[in-house]
PDB file of C-alpha atoms and ligand atoms in Angstrom:
ATOM      1  CA  MET A   9      -9.638 -27.460 -16.633  1.00 65.00           C
ATOM      2  CA  GLU A  10     -12.724 -25.606 -17.516  1.00 74.00           C
ATOM      3  CA  ARG A  11     -12.749 -22.117 -15.860  1.00 77.00           C
ATOM      4  CA  ILE A  12     -15.833 -21.661 -13.218  1.00 81.00           C
ATOM      5  CA  LYS A  13     -17.187 -18.406 -14.654  1.00 84.00           C
ATOM      6  CA  GLY A  14     -17.774 -15.579 -12.124  1.00 91.00           C
ATOM      7  CA  VAL A  15     -16.545 -12.630 -10.549  1.00 96.00           C
ATOM      8  CA  VAL A  16     -14.801 -11.985  -7.323  1.00 98.00           C
ATOM      9  CA  ALA A  17     -13.612  -9.138  -5.351  1.00 98.00           C
ATOM     10  CA  GLY A  18     -10.747  -7.849  -3.320  1.00 98.00           C
ATOM     11  CA  VAL A  19     -11.198  -5.423  -0.544  1.00 98.00           C
ATOM     12  CA  ASP A  20      -8.445  -3.968   1.147  1.00 98.00           C
ATOM     13  CA  ALA A  21      -9.855  -1.873   4.117  1.00 97.00           C
ATOM     14  CA  GLY A  22      -6.521   0.055   5.195  1.00 95.00           C
ATOM     15  CA  SER A  23      -6.029   3.104   7.430  1.00 93.00           C
ATOM     16  CA  THR A  24      -6.307   5.584   4.682  1.00 95.00           C
ATOM     17  CA  ALA A  25      -7.997   4.598   2.365  1.00 97.00           C
ATOM     18  CA  ILE A  26     -10.417   1.473   0.596  1.00 98.00           C
ATOM     19  CA  LYS A  27      -9.112  -0.433  -2.130  1.00 98.00           C
ATOM     20  CA  VAL A  28     -11.534  -2.466  -4.046  1.00 98.00           C
ATOM     21  CA  THR A  29     -10.564  -5.026  -7.016  1.00 98.00           C
ATOM     22  CA  PHE A  30     -12.610  -6.593  -9.111  1.00 98.00           C
ATOM     23  CA  TYR A  31     -11.597 -10.015 -11.248  1.00 97.00           C
ATOM     24  CA  ASP A  32     -13.362 -12.350 -13.641  1.00 95.00           C
ATOM     25  CA  GLY A  33     -10.463 -13.980 -14.852  1.00 93.00           C
ATOM     26  CA  THR A  34     -10.038 -11.822 -17.767  1.00 94.00           C
ATOM     27  CA  LEU A  35     -10.816  -8.291 -16.443  1.00 94.00           C
ATOM     28  CA  MET A  36      -9.292  -6.346 -13.492  1.00 96.00           C
ATOM     29  CA  GLU A  37     -10.908  -3.370 -12.306  1.00 97.00           C
ATOM     30  CA  ASN A  38      -9.539  -1.568  -9.287  1.00 98.00           C
ATOM     31  CA  TYR A  39     -11.158   1.546  -7.337  1.00 98.00           C
ATOM     32  CA  ILE A  40     -10.537   3.472  -4.383  1.00 98.00           C
ATOM     33  CA  GLU A  41     -11.867   5.831  -1.933  1.00 98.00           C
ATOM     34  CA  PRO A  42     -10.748   7.552   1.235  1.00 97.00           C
ATOM     35  CA  ALA A  43     -11.375   5.060   4.648  1.00 95.00           C
ATOM     36  CA  GLY A  44     -13.599   8.263   6.239  1.00 93.00           C
ATOM     37  CA  TRP A  45     -14.942   7.680   9.740  1.00 92.00           C
ATOM     38  CA  ASN A  46     -17.049   4.842   8.179  1.00 94.00           C
ATOM     39  CA  PRO A  47     -14.602   2.741   6.184  1.00 93.00           C
ATOM     40  CA  ARG A  48     -17.290  -0.546   6.795  1.00 94.00           C
ATOM     41  CA  GLU A  49     -19.745   2.001   4.782  1.00 96.00           C
ATOM     42  CA  VAL A  50     -17.761   2.911   2.320  1.00 96.00           C
ATOM     43  CA  ALA A  51     -16.262  -0.312   1.172  1.00 97.00           C
ATOM     44  CA  ALA A  52     -20.312  -1.810   1.259  1.00 96.00           C
ATOM     45  CA  GLY A  53     -20.829   1.593  -0.990  1.00 97.00           C
ATOM     46  CA  MET A  54     -17.634   0.379  -3.323  1.00 97.00           C
ATOM     47  CA  LEU A  55     -18.437  -3.080  -3.756  1.00 97.00           C
ATOM     48  CA  ALA A  56     -22.372  -2.039  -4.552  1.00 97.00           C
ATOM     49  CA  LYS A  57     -21.536   0.626  -7.108  1.00 97.00           C
ATOM     50  CA  ALA A  58     -18.539  -1.652  -8.820  1.00 96.00           C
ATOM     51  CA  ALA A  59     -21.160  -4.452  -9.069  1.00 96.00           C
ATOM     52  CA  GLU A  60     -24.033  -2.213 -10.608  1.00 96.00           C
ATOM     53  CA  ARG A  61     -21.345  -1.049 -13.141  1.00 94.00           C
ATOM     54  CA  ARG A  62     -21.497  -4.625 -14.199  1.00 92.00           C
ATOM     55  CA  GLY A  63     -25.601  -4.882 -14.127  1.00 95.00           C
ATOM     56  CA  GLU A  64     -25.239  -6.987 -11.183  1.00 94.00           C
ATOM     57  CA  THR A  65     -25.421  -6.585  -7.202  1.00 95.00           C
ATOM     58  CA  VAL A  66     -23.465  -7.883  -4.028  1.00 96.00           C
ATOM     59  CA  ASP A  67     -24.816 -11.067  -4.234  1.00 95.00           C
ATOM     60  CA  ASP A  68     -23.460 -11.988  -7.566  1.00 95.00           C
ATOM     61  CA  ILE A  69     -20.197 -11.674  -6.528  1.00 97.00           C
ATOM     62  CA  ALA A  70     -18.663 -15.291  -6.218  1.00 97.00           C
ATOM     63  CA  ARG A  71     -16.410 -14.558  -3.511  1.00 97.00           C
ATOM     64  CA  ILE A  72     -15.212 -11.428  -1.368  1.00 97.00           C
ATOM     65  CA  TYR A  73     -12.176 -11.288   0.505  1.00 98.00           C
ATOM     66  CA  GLY A  74     -10.718  -8.913   2.493  1.00 97.00           C
ATOM     67  CA  THR A  75      -7.597  -7.553   4.048  1.00 97.00           C
ATOM     68  CA  GLY A  76      -6.197  -4.883   5.723  1.00 94.00           C
ATOM     69  CA  TYR A  77      -6.218  -3.370   9.006  1.00 89.00           C
ATOM     70  CA  GLY A  78      -9.946  -2.614   8.814  1.00 89.00           C
ATOM     71  CA  ARG A  79     -10.954  -6.267   7.099  1.00 90.00           C
ATOM     72  CA  VAL A  80     -12.477  -7.174  10.767  1.00 87.00           C
ATOM     73  CA  GLY A  81     -15.519  -4.683  10.528  1.00 86.00           C
ATOM     74  CA  LEU A  82     -16.394  -5.393   6.796  1.00 90.00           C
ATOM     75  CA  ASP A  83     -19.775  -6.821   5.719  1.00 88.00           C
ATOM     76  CA  SER A  84     -20.120  -9.503   3.120  1.00 89.00           C
ATOM     77  CA  LEU A  85     -16.835 -11.156   3.128  1.00 94.00           C
ATOM     78  CA  THR A  86     -16.399 -14.464   2.457  1.00 96.00           C
ATOM     79  CA  LYS A  87     -13.244 -14.714   4.281  1.00 95.00           C
ATOM     80  CA  ALA A  88     -10.484 -12.585   5.861  1.00 96.00           C
ATOM     81  CA  VAL A  89      -7.086 -12.917   4.714  1.00 97.00           C
ATOM     82  CA  THR A  90      -3.632 -11.148   6.286  1.00 96.00           C
ATOM     83  CA  GLU A  91      -2.508  -8.310   4.636  1.00 96.00           C
ATOM     84  CA  ILE A  92       1.312  -9.996   4.316  1.00 97.00           C
ATOM     85  CA  THR A  93      -0.374 -13.196   2.208  1.00 97.00           C
ATOM     86  CA  CYS A  94      -2.168 -10.438   0.078  1.00 97.00           C
ATOM     87  CA  HIS A  95       0.553  -8.021  -0.642  1.00 97.00           C
ATOM     88  CA  ALA A  96       2.795 -10.748  -1.272  1.00 97.00           C
ATOM     89  CA  SER A  97       0.018 -12.504  -3.903  1.00 97.00           C
ATOM     90  CA  GLY A  98      -0.696  -8.717  -5.558  1.00 97.00           C
ATOM     91  CA  ALA A  99       2.853  -7.742  -5.609  1.00 97.00           C
ATOM     92  CA  ALA A 100       3.848 -10.974  -7.703  1.00 96.00           C
ATOM     93  CA  CYS A 101       0.904 -10.166 -10.282  1.00 96.00           C
ATOM     94  CA  LEU A 102       2.139  -6.785 -10.809  1.00 96.00           C
ATOM     95  CA  VAL A 103       5.682  -7.854 -10.935  1.00 96.00           C
ATOM     96  CA  SER A 104       6.278 -11.159 -11.944  1.00 91.00           C
ATOM     97  CA  GLY A 105       9.510 -12.722 -10.448  1.00 94.00           C
ATOM     98  CA  VAL A 106       9.592 -10.222  -7.418  1.00 97.00           C
ATOM     99  CA  GLY A 107      12.042 -11.243  -4.769  1.00 97.00           C
ATOM    100  CA  THR A 108      10.839  -8.440  -1.999  1.00 98.00           C
ATOM    101  CA  VAL A 109       8.015  -6.311  -1.609  1.00 98.00           C
ATOM    102  CA  VAL A 110       7.996  -3.141   0.670  1.00 97.00           C
ATOM    103  CA  ASP A 111       4.961  -2.132   1.079  1.00 97.00           C
ATOM    104  CA  ILE A 112       4.713   1.801   2.810  1.00 97.00           C
ATOM    105  CA  GLY A 113       1.187   2.636   3.983  1.00 95.00           C
ATOM    106  CA  GLY A 114      -0.881   5.059   5.465  1.00 94.00           C
ATOM    107  CA  GLN A 115       0.243   3.355   9.437  1.00 92.00           C
ATOM    108  CA  ASP A 116       2.517   0.371   8.727  1.00 93.00           C
ATOM    109  CA  VAL A 117       5.656  -0.778   6.953  1.00 95.00           C
ATOM    110  CA  LYS A 118       6.049  -4.409   5.647  1.00 96.00           C
ATOM    111  CA  ALA A 119       9.058  -5.847   4.222  1.00 97.00           C
ATOM    112  CA  ILE A 120       7.996  -9.615   2.455  1.00 98.00           C
ATOM    113  CA  ARG A 121      10.020 -12.009   0.619  1.00 97.00           C
ATOM    114  CA  VAL A 122       8.527 -14.380  -1.835  1.00 97.00           C
ATOM    115  CA  ASP A 123       9.059 -17.226  -3.835  1.00 95.00           C
ATOM    116  CA  GLY A 124       8.657 -17.345  -7.538  1.00 86.00           C
ATOM    117  CA  ASN A 125       4.680 -17.831  -6.858  1.00 89.00           C
ATOM    118  CA  GLY A 126       4.238 -15.141  -4.587  1.00 92.00           C
ATOM    119  CA  ARG A 127       4.026 -17.001  -1.728  1.00 94.00           C
ATOM    120  CA  VAL A 128       5.503 -15.914   1.658  1.00 97.00           C
ATOM    121  CA  LEU A 129       8.733 -16.847   2.376  1.00 97.00           C
ATOM    122  CA  ASP A 130       9.795 -14.387   5.462  1.00 97.00           C
ATOM    123  CA  PHE A 131       8.269 -10.882   6.358  1.00 97.00           C
ATOM    124  CA  ILE A 132       8.794  -8.188   8.965  1.00 96.00           C
ATOM    125  CA  MET A 133       6.481  -5.731   9.730  1.00 94.00           C
ATOM    126  CA  ASN A 134       6.274  -2.224  12.070  1.00 88.00           C
ATOM    127  CA  ASP A 135       2.819  -1.195  12.860  1.00 77.00           C
ATOM    128  CA  LYS A 136       3.352   0.510  15.999  1.00 80.00           C
ATOM    129  CA  CYS A 137       4.816   3.572  15.212  1.00 83.00           C
ATOM    130  CA  ALA A 138       4.033   6.659  12.389  1.00 84.00           C
ATOM    131  CA  ALA A 139       7.756   7.498  12.155  1.00 84.00           C
ATOM    132  CA  GLY A 140       8.402   5.969   8.604  1.00 86.00           C
ATOM    133  CA  THR A 141       4.790   5.263   7.465  1.00 93.00           C
ATOM    134  CA  GLY A 142       2.431   7.414   5.070  1.00 94.00           C
ATOM    135  CA  ARG A 143       1.163   8.800   8.113  1.00 94.00           C
ATOM    136  CA  PHE A 144       4.292  10.550   8.947  1.00 94.00           C
ATOM    137  CA  LEU A 145       4.246  12.510   5.270  1.00 94.00           C
ATOM    138  CA  GLN A 146       0.488  13.527   5.808  1.00 95.00           C
ATOM    139  CA  VAL A 147       1.718  14.949   9.036  1.00 95.00           C
ATOM    140  CA  MET A 148       4.424  16.305   7.536  1.00 95.00           C
ATOM    141  CA  ALA A 149       2.546  17.513   4.247  1.00 96.00           C
ATOM    142  CA  ASN A 150       0.564  19.001   6.622  1.00 96.00           C
ATOM    143  CA  ALA A 151       3.144  21.291   8.345  1.00 96.00           C
ATOM    144  CA  LEU A 152       4.830  22.445   5.300  1.00 96.00           C
ATOM    145  CA  GLY A 153       1.333  23.669   3.787  1.00 95.00           C
ATOM    146  CA  LEU A 154       1.488  21.072   0.900  1.00 95.00           C
ATOM    147  CA  ASP A 155      -1.206  18.304   0.050  1.00 94.00           C
ATOM    148  CA  LEU A 156       0.166  14.736  -0.694  1.00 94.00           C
ATOM    149  CA  SER A 157       0.172  15.093  -4.439  1.00 93.00           C
ATOM    150  CA  ALA A 158       2.037  18.327  -4.120  1.00 93.00           C
ATOM    151  CA  MET A 159       4.654  16.971  -1.699  1.00 93.00           C
ATOM    152  CA  ALA A 160       5.174  13.991  -4.003  1.00 90.00           C
ATOM    153  CA  SER A 161       5.968  16.229  -7.269  1.00 87.00           C
ATOM    154  CA  LEU A 162       8.000  18.360  -4.983  1.00 84.00           C
ATOM    155  CA  SER A 163      11.695  18.083  -6.583  1.00 71.00           C
ATOM    156  CA  SER A 164      15.044  19.190  -4.324  1.00 64.00           C
ATOM    157  CA  GLY A 165      17.201  19.119  -7.203  1.00 71.00           C
ATOM    158  CA  GLY A 166      19.792  17.726  -4.890  1.00 73.00           C
ATOM    159  CA  ASP A 167      19.219  20.089  -1.966  1.00 82.00           C
ATOM    160  CA  TYR A 168      18.888  18.348   1.163  1.00 84.00           C
ATOM    161  CA  CYS A 169      18.340  19.190   4.905  1.00 92.00           C
ATOM    162  CA  PRO A 170      18.723  16.045   7.422  1.00 92.00           C
ATOM    163  CA  ILE A 171      15.472  15.486   9.591  1.00 93.00           C
ATOM    164  CA  ASN A 172      17.215  14.133  12.956  1.00 90.00           C
ATOM    165  CA  ALA A 173      14.220  13.690  15.239  1.00 89.00           C
ATOM    166  CA  MET A 174      12.768   9.986  15.214  1.00 82.00           C
ATOM    167  CA  CYS A 175       9.449  10.615  16.560  1.00 90.00           C
ATOM    168  CA  THR A 176       6.581  11.996  14.371  1.00 90.00           C
ATOM    169  CA  VAL A 177       5.635  14.881  16.623  1.00 92.00           C
ATOM    170  CA  PHE A 178       9.317  15.878  17.255  1.00 94.00           C
ATOM    171  CA  ALA A 179       9.882  15.617  13.643  1.00 94.00           C
ATOM    172  CA  GLU A 180       6.660  17.928  12.976  1.00 95.00           C
ATOM    173  CA  SER A 181       8.374  20.586  15.442  1.00 96.00           C
ATOM    174  CA  GLU A 182      11.987  20.215  13.719  1.00 96.00           C
ATOM    175  CA  VAL A 183       9.988  20.966  10.327  1.00 96.00           C
ATOM    176  CA  ILE A 184       8.457  24.086  11.385  1.00 97.00           C
ATOM    177  CA  GLY A 185      11.755  25.013  13.087  1.00 97.00           C
ATOM    178  CA  LEU A 186      13.520  24.458   9.592  1.00 96.00           C
ATOM    179  CA  LEU A 187      10.618  26.585   7.779  1.00 96.00           C
ATOM    180  CA  ASN A 188      11.128  28.970  10.251  1.00 96.00           C
ATOM    181  CA  ARG A 189      14.519  29.541   9.766  1.00 96.00           C
ATOM    182  CA  GLY A 190      14.005  29.965   5.854  1.00 95.00           C
ATOM    183  CA  THR A 191      14.814  26.509   4.870  1.00 95.00           C
ATOM    184  CA  PRO A 192      13.622  25.859   1.285  1.00 93.00           C
ATOM    185  CA  ARG A 193      10.777  23.098   1.347  1.00 93.00           C
ATOM    186  CA  GLU A 194      12.435  21.193  -1.332  1.00 93.00           C
ATOM    187  CA  ALA A 195      15.123  20.621   0.948  1.00 94.00           C
ATOM    188  CA  ILE A 196      13.064  19.716   3.704  1.00 95.00           C
ATOM    189  CA  VAL A 197      11.085  17.082   1.977  1.00 95.00           C
ATOM    190  CA  ALA A 198      13.999  15.707   0.615  1.00 94.00           C
ATOM    191  CA  GLY A 199      14.940  15.045   4.392  1.00 94.00           C
ATOM    192  CA  LEU A 200      12.167  13.385   5.496  1.00 94.00           C
ATOM    193  CA  TYR A 201      12.101  10.984   2.607  1.00 95.00           C
ATOM    194  CA  THR A 202      15.468  10.048   3.759  1.00 94.00           C
ATOM    195  CA  SER A 203      14.522   9.850   7.082  1.00 93.00           C
ATOM    196  CA  ILE A 204      11.759   7.192   6.271  1.00 94.00           C
ATOM    197  CA  ALA A 205      13.923   5.215   3.490  1.00 95.00           C
ATOM    198  CA  THR A 206      16.807   5.036   6.231  1.00 93.00           C
ATOM    199  CA  ARG A 207      13.997   3.363   8.744  1.00 92.00           C
ATOM    200  CA  VAL A 208      12.760   1.326   6.333  1.00 94.00           C
ATOM    201  CA  ALA A 209      15.751  -0.049   5.120  1.00 95.00           C
ATOM    202  CA  ALA A 210      16.735  -0.928   8.526  1.00 94.00           C
ATOM    203  CA  MET A 211      13.637  -2.692   9.152  1.00 94.00           C
ATOM    204  CA  ALA A 212      13.937  -4.250   5.679  1.00 94.00           C
ATOM    205  CA  ALA A 213      17.376  -5.976   6.349  1.00 93.00           C
ATOM    206  CA  ARG A 214      16.328  -7.828   8.992  1.00 94.00           C
ATOM    207  CA  ILE A 215      14.742 -10.469   6.446  1.00 95.00           C
ATOM    208  CA  THR A 216      17.109 -11.273   3.383  1.00 89.00           C
ATOM    209  CA  ILE A 217      16.288  -8.630   0.718  1.00 94.00           C
ATOM    210  CA  CYS A 218      16.025 -10.718  -2.393  1.00 94.00           C
ATOM    211  CA  PRO A 219      16.077  -8.723  -5.757  1.00 95.00           C
ATOM    212  CA  PRO A 220      13.918  -7.855  -7.929  1.00 96.00           C
ATOM    213  CA  VAL A 221      12.548  -5.256  -5.198  1.00 97.00           C
ATOM    214  CA  VAL A 222       9.096  -4.059  -5.553  1.00 97.00           C
ATOM    215  CA  LEU A 223       7.752  -0.780  -3.824  1.00 98.00           C
ATOM    216  CA  THR A 224       4.093  -0.530  -3.301  1.00 97.00           C
ATOM    217  CA  GLY A 225       1.114   1.184  -0.945  1.00 96.00           C
ATOM    218  CA  GLY A 226       0.092   4.355  -1.302  1.00 96.00           C
ATOM    219  CA  VAL A 227       3.692   6.207  -0.280  1.00 96.00           C
ATOM    220  CA  ALA A 228       5.244   4.455  -3.680  1.00 95.00           C
ATOM    221  CA  GLN A 229       3.192   7.570  -5.266  1.00 94.00           C
ATOM    222  CA  HIS A 230       6.271   9.751  -4.436  1.00 93.00           C
ATOM    223  CA  TYR A 231       9.153   9.133  -6.349  1.00 93.00           C
ATOM    224  CA  SER A 232      11.790  10.742  -4.363  1.00 92.00           C
ATOM    225  CA  MET A 233      10.847   8.027  -1.922  1.00 94.00           C
ATOM    226  CA  GLN A 234      11.775   5.414  -4.395  1.00 95.00           C
ATOM    227  CA  LYS A 235      14.743   7.274  -5.411  1.00 94.00           C
ATOM    228  CA  ALA A 236      15.863   7.423  -1.773  1.00 94.00           C
ATOM    229  CA  LEU A 237      14.804   3.549  -0.667  1.00 96.00           C
ATOM    230  CA  GLU A 238      17.022   2.905  -3.665  1.00 97.00           C
ATOM    231  CA  ASN A 239      19.997   4.921  -2.417  1.00 95.00           C
ATOM    232  CA  GLU A 240      19.659   3.051   1.288  1.00 95.00           C
ATOM    233  CA  LEU A 241      18.932  -0.546  -0.303  1.00 96.00           C
ATOM    234  CA  LYS A 242      21.749   0.071  -3.002  1.00 96.00           C
ATOM    235  CA  LEU A 243      19.094  -1.710  -5.290  1.00 97.00           C
ATOM    236  CA  PRO A 244      17.213  -0.350  -8.071  1.00 97.00           C
ATOM    237  CA  ILE A 245      13.204  -0.825  -7.162  1.00 97.00           C
ATOM    238  CA  THR A 246      10.402  -1.052  -9.530  1.00 97.00           C
ATOM    239  CA  VAL A 247       7.108   0.892  -8.644  1.00 98.00           C
ATOM    240  CA  PRO A 248       4.269  -1.021 -10.454  1.00 97.00           C
ATOM    241  CA  ARG A 249       1.306   1.525 -11.799  1.00 95.00           C
ATOM    242  CA  ASP A 250      -1.158   0.307  -9.486  1.00 97.00           C
ATOM    243  CA  ALA A 251       1.435  -0.041  -6.565  1.00 97.00           C
ATOM    244  CA  VAL A 252      -1.396   1.288  -4.163  1.00 98.00           C
ATOM    245  CA  PHE A 253      -3.886  -2.172  -5.352  1.00 98.00           C
ATOM    246  CA  ALA A 254      -1.336  -4.702  -4.192  1.00 98.00           C
ATOM    247  CA  GLY A 255      -3.180  -5.916  -1.106  1.00 98.00           C
ATOM    248  CA  SER A 256      -6.725  -5.598  -2.749  1.00 98.00           C
ATOM    249  CA  ILE A 257      -5.444  -7.549  -6.087  1.00 98.00           C
ATOM    250  CA  GLY A 258      -3.854  -9.914  -3.836  1.00 98.00           C
ATOM    251  CA  ALA A 259      -7.313 -10.591  -2.237  1.00 98.00           C
ATOM    252  CA  ALA A 260      -8.975 -10.627  -5.490  1.00 98.00           C
ATOM    253  CA  LEU A 261      -6.551 -13.221  -7.138  1.00 98.00           C
ATOM    254  CA  LEU A 262      -6.738 -15.595  -3.838  1.00 97.00           C
ATOM    255  CA  ALA A 263     -10.503 -15.602  -4.034  1.00 97.00           C
ATOM    256  CA  TRP A 264     -10.371 -16.491  -7.686  1.00 97.00           C
ATOM    257  CA  ASN A 265      -8.246 -19.318  -7.285  1.00 96.00           C
ATOM    258  CA  ASP A 266     -10.200 -20.525  -4.646  1.00 96.00           C
ATOM    259  CA  LEU A 267     -13.325 -20.359  -7.178  1.00 96.00           C
ATOM    260  CA  GLN A 268     -11.655 -22.006  -9.664  1.00 94.00           C
ATOM    261  CA  ARG A 269     -10.819 -25.005  -7.219  1.00 90.00           C
ATOM    262  CA  GLY A 270     -14.085 -24.617  -5.626  1.00 84.00           C
ATOM    263  CA  GLY A 271     -12.511 -24.397  -2.372  1.00 56.00           C
ATOM    264  CA  GLU A 272     -14.146 -22.180   0.592  1.00 51.00           C
TER     265      GLU A 272
HETATM  266  P1  ADP B  12      -3.446   2.295   4.003  1.00 81.09           P
HETATM  267  O1  ADP B  12      -3.832   0.904   3.250  1.00 81.09           O
HETATM  268  O2  ADP B  12      -3.436   2.145   5.444  1.00 81.09           O
HETATM  269  O3  ADP B  12      -5.120   2.941   3.683  1.00 81.09           O
HETATM  270  P2  ADP B  12      -2.273   3.206   1.433  1.00 81.09           P
HETATM  271  O4  ADP B  12      -1.636   1.824   1.139  1.00 81.09           O
HETATM  272  O5  ADP B  12      -3.675   3.691   0.940  1.00 81.09           O
HETATM  273  O6  ADP B  12      -2.246   2.815   3.277  1.00 81.09           O
HETATM  274  O7  ADP B  12      -1.269   4.638   1.863  1.00 81.09           O
HETATM  275  C1  ADP B  12      -1.423   5.742   2.345  1.00 81.09           C
HETATM  276  C2  ADP B  12      -0.611   6.881   2.292  1.00 81.09           C
HETATM  277  O8  ADP B  12      -0.245   7.033   0.851  1.00 81.09           O
HETATM  278  C3  ADP B  12      -1.070   7.887   2.806  1.00 81.09           C
HETATM  279  O9  ADP B  12      -0.685   8.165   4.181  1.00 81.09           O
HETATM  280  C4  ADP B  12       0.062   9.144   2.296  1.00 81.09           C
HETATM  281  O10 ADP B  12       1.555   8.982   2.587  1.00 81.09           O
HETATM  282  C5  ADP B  12      -0.063   8.475   0.892  1.00 81.09           C
HETATM  283  N1  ADP B  12      -0.889   9.224   0.000  1.00 81.09           N
HETATM  284  C6  ADP B  12      -2.223   8.882  -0.450  1.00 81.09           C
HETATM  285  N2  ADP B  12      -2.845   9.467  -1.385  1.00 81.09           N
HETATM  286  C7  ADP B  12      -1.453  10.246  -1.805  1.00 81.09           C
HETATM  287  C8  ADP B  12      -1.553  10.995  -3.188  1.00 81.09           C
HETATM  288  N3  ADP B  12      -2.494  11.581  -3.514  1.00 81.09           N
HETATM  289  N4  ADP B  12      -0.199  11.623  -3.403  1.00 81.09           N
HETATM  290  C9  ADP B  12       0.675  11.310  -2.507  1.00 81.09           C
HETATM  291  N5  ADP B  12       0.743  10.254  -1.574  1.00 81.09           N
HETATM  292  C10 ADP B  12      -0.507   9.943  -0.933  1.00 81.09           C
END
């Protein structure tokens, strides 16, 4: 079948960051910017800039599929697609043969079981509580006087201080108390990763976890998070280089497939 030429875009309007993927059947380009206070404007600006780099305008994009928590507010969308569908498709593109996707984003956590083609077989999601999400880490990084990148590269060297509070607000007080008692930040951070990993693993266990397991979302940038989750799940976990773009890549691929089929 002859390939229909053109470029498509996937936009993942998350709670923390906007991710945009352009795909023309050969090349994939990914862009990320903080969502800020006006995610709709940020997304529109990113699409316009990325199109301009190609010597085109937004009108030249054959299909724009949107996903993520902020997708309803986006302009110029051809179609909105659920996060679960997009993350499954994106993760399957990043790691072929993936069995289970665990996505830890800014304000939700998802575990998705997928078939060999990246189609959703089952999923579970927590978007009711900040504990166990990237937002939890942001609050704790702030309490520890660390930026997120510094936190992500902090190694405890095995030292570990359990965090008992389940709620973000109480956990923040606990962290401040530990700091005041002279507990090393590295040990507190290790305790925080374990706290998130325990919650995520308990949630993921409610669907059947099939290896290989892939970790996506912004929190996948924390190497110790990957290790803590491996420890809880007792399974190796792969973190692809473009883990944070799984949603936008999935949206772009679905748009591309529809373009090739001539569908809506
Ligand atoms: P969303 O889709 O809701 O915007 P993301 O998947 O983009 O969420 O993940 C956002 C989370 O990623 C943040 O809450 C934070 O915990 C983490 N994060 C963001 N930037 C960084 C960074 N530079 N280093 C480490 N972690 C980060």
